[in-house]
mmCIF file of C-alpha atoms in Angstrom:
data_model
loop_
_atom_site.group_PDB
_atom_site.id
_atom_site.type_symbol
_atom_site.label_atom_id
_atom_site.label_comp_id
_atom_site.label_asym_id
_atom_site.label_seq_id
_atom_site.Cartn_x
_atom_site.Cartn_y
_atom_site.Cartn_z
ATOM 1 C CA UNK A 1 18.569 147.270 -7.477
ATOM 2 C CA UNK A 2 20.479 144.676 -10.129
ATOM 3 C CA UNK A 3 17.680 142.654 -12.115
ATOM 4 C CA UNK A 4 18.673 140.272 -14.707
ATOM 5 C CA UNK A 5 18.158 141.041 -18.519
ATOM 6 C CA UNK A 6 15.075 138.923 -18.580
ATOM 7 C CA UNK A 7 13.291 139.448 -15.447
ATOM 8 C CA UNK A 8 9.597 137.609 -15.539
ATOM 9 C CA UNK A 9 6.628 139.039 -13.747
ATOM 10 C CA UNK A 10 4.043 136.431 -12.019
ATOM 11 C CA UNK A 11 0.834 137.447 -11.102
ATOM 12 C CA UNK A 12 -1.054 135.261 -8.512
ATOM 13 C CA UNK A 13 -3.952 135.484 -6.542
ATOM 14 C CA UNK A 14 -2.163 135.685 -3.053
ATOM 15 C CA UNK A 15 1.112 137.312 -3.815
ATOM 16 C CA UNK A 16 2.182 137.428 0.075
ATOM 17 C CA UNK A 17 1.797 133.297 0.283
ATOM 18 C CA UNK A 18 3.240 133.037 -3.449
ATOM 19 C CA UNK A 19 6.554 134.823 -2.096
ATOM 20 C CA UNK A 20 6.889 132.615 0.813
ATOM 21 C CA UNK A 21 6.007 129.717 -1.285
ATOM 22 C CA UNK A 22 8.908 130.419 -3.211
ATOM 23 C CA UNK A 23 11.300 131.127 -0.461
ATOM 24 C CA UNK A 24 10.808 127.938 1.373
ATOM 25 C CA UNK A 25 10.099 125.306 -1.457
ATOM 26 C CA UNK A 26 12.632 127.253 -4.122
ATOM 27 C CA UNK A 27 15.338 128.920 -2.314
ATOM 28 C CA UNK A 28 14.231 131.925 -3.870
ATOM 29 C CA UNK A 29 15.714 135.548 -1.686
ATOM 30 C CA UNK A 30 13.681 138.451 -1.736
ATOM 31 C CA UNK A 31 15.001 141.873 -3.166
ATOM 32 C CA UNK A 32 12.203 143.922 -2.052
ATOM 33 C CA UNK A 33 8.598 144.208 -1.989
ATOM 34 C CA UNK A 34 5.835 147.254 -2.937
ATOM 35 C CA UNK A 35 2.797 147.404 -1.144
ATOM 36 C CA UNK A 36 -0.371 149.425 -1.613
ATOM 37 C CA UNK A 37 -2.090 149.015 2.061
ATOM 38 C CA UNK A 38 -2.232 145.187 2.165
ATOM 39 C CA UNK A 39 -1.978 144.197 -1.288
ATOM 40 C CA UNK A 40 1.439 143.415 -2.647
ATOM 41 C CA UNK A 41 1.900 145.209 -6.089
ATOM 42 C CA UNK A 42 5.463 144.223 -6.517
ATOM 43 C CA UNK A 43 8.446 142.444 -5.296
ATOM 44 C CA UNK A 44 12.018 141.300 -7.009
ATOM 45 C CA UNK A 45 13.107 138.148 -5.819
ATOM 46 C CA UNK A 46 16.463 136.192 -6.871
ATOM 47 C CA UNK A 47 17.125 132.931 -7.390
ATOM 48 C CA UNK A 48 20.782 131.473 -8.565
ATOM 49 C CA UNK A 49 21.957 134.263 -10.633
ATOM 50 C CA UNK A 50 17.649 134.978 -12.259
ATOM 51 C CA UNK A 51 15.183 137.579 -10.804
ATOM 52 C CA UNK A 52 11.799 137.528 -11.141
ATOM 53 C CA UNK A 53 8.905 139.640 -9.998
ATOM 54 C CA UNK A 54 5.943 138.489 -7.575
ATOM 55 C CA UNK A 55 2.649 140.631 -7.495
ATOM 56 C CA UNK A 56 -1.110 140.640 -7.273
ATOM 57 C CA UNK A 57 -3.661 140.163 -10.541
ATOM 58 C CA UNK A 58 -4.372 143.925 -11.109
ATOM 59 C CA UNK A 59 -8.226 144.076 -13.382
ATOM 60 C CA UNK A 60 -7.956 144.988 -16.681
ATOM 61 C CA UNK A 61 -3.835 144.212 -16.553
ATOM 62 C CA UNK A 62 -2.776 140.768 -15.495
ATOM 63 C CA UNK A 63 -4.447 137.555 -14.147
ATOM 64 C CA UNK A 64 -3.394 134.814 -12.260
ATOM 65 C CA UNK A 65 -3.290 131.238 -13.797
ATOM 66 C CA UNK A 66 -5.821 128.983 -12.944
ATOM 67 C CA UNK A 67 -3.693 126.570 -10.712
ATOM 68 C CA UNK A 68 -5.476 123.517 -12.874
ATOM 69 C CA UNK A 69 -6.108 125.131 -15.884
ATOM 70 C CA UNK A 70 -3.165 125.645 -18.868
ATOM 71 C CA UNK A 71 -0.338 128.352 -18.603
ATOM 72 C CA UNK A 72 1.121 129.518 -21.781
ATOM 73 C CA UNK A 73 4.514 130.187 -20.361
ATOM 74 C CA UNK A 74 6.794 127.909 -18.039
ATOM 75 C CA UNK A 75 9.727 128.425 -15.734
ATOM 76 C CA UNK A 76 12.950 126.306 -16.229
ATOM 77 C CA UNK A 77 15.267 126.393 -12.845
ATOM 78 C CA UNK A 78 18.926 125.355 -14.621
ATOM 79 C CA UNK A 79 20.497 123.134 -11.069
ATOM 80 C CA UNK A 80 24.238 122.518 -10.762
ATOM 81 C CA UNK A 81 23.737 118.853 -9.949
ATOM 82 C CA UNK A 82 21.303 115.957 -10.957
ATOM 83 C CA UNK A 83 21.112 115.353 -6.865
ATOM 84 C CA UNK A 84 19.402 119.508 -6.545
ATOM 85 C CA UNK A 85 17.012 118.696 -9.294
ATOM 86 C CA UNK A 86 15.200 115.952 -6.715
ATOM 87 C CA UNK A 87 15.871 117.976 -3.574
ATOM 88 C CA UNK A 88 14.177 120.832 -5.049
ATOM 89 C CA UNK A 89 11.590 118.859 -6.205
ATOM 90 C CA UNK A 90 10.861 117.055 -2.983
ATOM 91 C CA UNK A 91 11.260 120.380 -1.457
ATOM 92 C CA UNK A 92 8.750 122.052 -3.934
ATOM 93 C CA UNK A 93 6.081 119.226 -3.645
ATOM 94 C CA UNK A 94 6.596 118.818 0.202
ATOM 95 C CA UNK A 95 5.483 122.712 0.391
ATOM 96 C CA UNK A 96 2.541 122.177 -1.541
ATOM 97 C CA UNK A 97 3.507 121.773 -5.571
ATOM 98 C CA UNK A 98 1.823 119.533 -8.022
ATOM 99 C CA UNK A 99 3.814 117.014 -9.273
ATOM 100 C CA UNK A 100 3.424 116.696 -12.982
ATOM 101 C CA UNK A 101 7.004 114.592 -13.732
ATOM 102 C CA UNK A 102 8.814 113.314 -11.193
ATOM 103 C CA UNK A 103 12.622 113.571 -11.383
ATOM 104 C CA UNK A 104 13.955 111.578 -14.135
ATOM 105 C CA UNK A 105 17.247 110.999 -16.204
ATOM 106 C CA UNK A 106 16.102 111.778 -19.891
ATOM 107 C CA UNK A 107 19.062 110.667 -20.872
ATOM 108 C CA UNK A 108 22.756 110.377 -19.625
ATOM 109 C CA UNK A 109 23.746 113.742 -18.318
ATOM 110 C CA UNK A 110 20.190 115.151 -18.462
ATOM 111 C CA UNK A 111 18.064 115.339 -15.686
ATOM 112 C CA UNK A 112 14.687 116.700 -15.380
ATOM 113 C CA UNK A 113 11.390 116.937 -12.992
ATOM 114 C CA UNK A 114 8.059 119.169 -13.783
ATOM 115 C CA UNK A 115 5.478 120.598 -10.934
ATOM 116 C CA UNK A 116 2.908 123.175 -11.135
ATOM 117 C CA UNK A 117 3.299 125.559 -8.050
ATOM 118 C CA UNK A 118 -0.023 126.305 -5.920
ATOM 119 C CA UNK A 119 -0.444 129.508 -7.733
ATOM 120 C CA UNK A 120 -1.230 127.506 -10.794
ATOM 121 C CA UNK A 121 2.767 128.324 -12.158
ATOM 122 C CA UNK A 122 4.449 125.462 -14.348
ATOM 123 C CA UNK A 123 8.158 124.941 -13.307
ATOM 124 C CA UNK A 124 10.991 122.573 -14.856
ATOM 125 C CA UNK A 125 13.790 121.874 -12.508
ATOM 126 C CA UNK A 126 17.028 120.735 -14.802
ATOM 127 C CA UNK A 127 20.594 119.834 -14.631
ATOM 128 C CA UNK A 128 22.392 119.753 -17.811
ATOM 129 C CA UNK A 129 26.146 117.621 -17.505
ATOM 130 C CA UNK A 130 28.238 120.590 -19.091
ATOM 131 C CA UNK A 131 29.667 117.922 -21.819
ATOM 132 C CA UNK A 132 26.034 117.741 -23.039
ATOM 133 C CA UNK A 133 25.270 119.340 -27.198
ATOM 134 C CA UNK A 134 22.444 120.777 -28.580
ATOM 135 C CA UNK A 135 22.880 117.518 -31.002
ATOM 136 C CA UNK A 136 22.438 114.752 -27.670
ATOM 137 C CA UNK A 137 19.758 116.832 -26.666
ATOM 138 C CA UNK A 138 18.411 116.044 -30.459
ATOM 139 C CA UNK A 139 18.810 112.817 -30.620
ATOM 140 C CA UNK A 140 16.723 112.270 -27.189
ATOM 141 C CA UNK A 141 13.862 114.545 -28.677
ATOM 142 C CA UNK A 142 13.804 112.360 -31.721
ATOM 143 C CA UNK A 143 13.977 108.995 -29.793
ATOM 144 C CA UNK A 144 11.427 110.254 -27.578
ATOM 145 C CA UNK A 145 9.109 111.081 -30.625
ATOM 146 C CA UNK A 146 9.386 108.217 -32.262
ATOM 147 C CA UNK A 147 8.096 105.943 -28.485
ATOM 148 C CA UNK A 148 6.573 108.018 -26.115
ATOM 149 C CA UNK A 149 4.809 110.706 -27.689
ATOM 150 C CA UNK A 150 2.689 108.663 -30.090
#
């Protein structure tokens, strides 16, 4: 088994329906999957070239996010084209996501949507036009600043 270097774990209340969630709306492949009796304590599934685990809340260990509560991490899903970054979203939402931003440009060459999954999980589907810097990507954040976030 081949897991990338940084390899997240989830933890969600119904890992079974999380997995095929994530299959269906994501694309995602599954590796394998662990069970004790019924309960699914651990699976490796792939998506583009990232794995990521997919497992029960275990007491004392882990807990699953509050699907409308805050999450202090999020998932960015780098797409190879502006057009996958609304087909996954429409995919993810048709299987039962949260839309939180639809797909937008956020400037040329930038493209961006936001969703929390139904296990409470905030994802960022992105395509980045290769020709794009670290310095257009600062200029947005600073025009965006100075408007919308005030």
């Amino acid at each position: 088994m081949q897991n990338s270097t940084l390899h997240p774990n989830l933890t969600v209340t119904d890992a079974r329906a999380a997995i095929d969630y994530y299959v269906a709306a994501f694309g995602a492949e599954v590796i394998d999957e662990i069970t004790a009796g019924e309960t699914i304590i651990h699976s490796d599934l792939t998506l583009g070239g990232s794995t990521f685990t997919v497992a029960a809340a275990f007491a004392g260990s882990s807990v699953a996010p509050d699907p409308a509560g805050f999450v202090p991490v999020s998932f960015t899903v780098n797409l190879s084209s502006a057009d996958d970054v609304d087909a996954t979203f429409a995919r993810a939402v048709a299987a039962g996501a949260t839309a939180v931003a639809e797909p937008a440009d956020w400037f040329e060459g930038f493209r961006q949507s936001e969703l929390r999954c139904p296990f409470g999980h905030r994802w960022f589907f992105v395509h980045v036009a290769p020709e794009i810097t670290a310095a257009d990507v600062q200029r947005a954040s600073d025009a965006w600043m100075a408007t919308d976030a005030s």
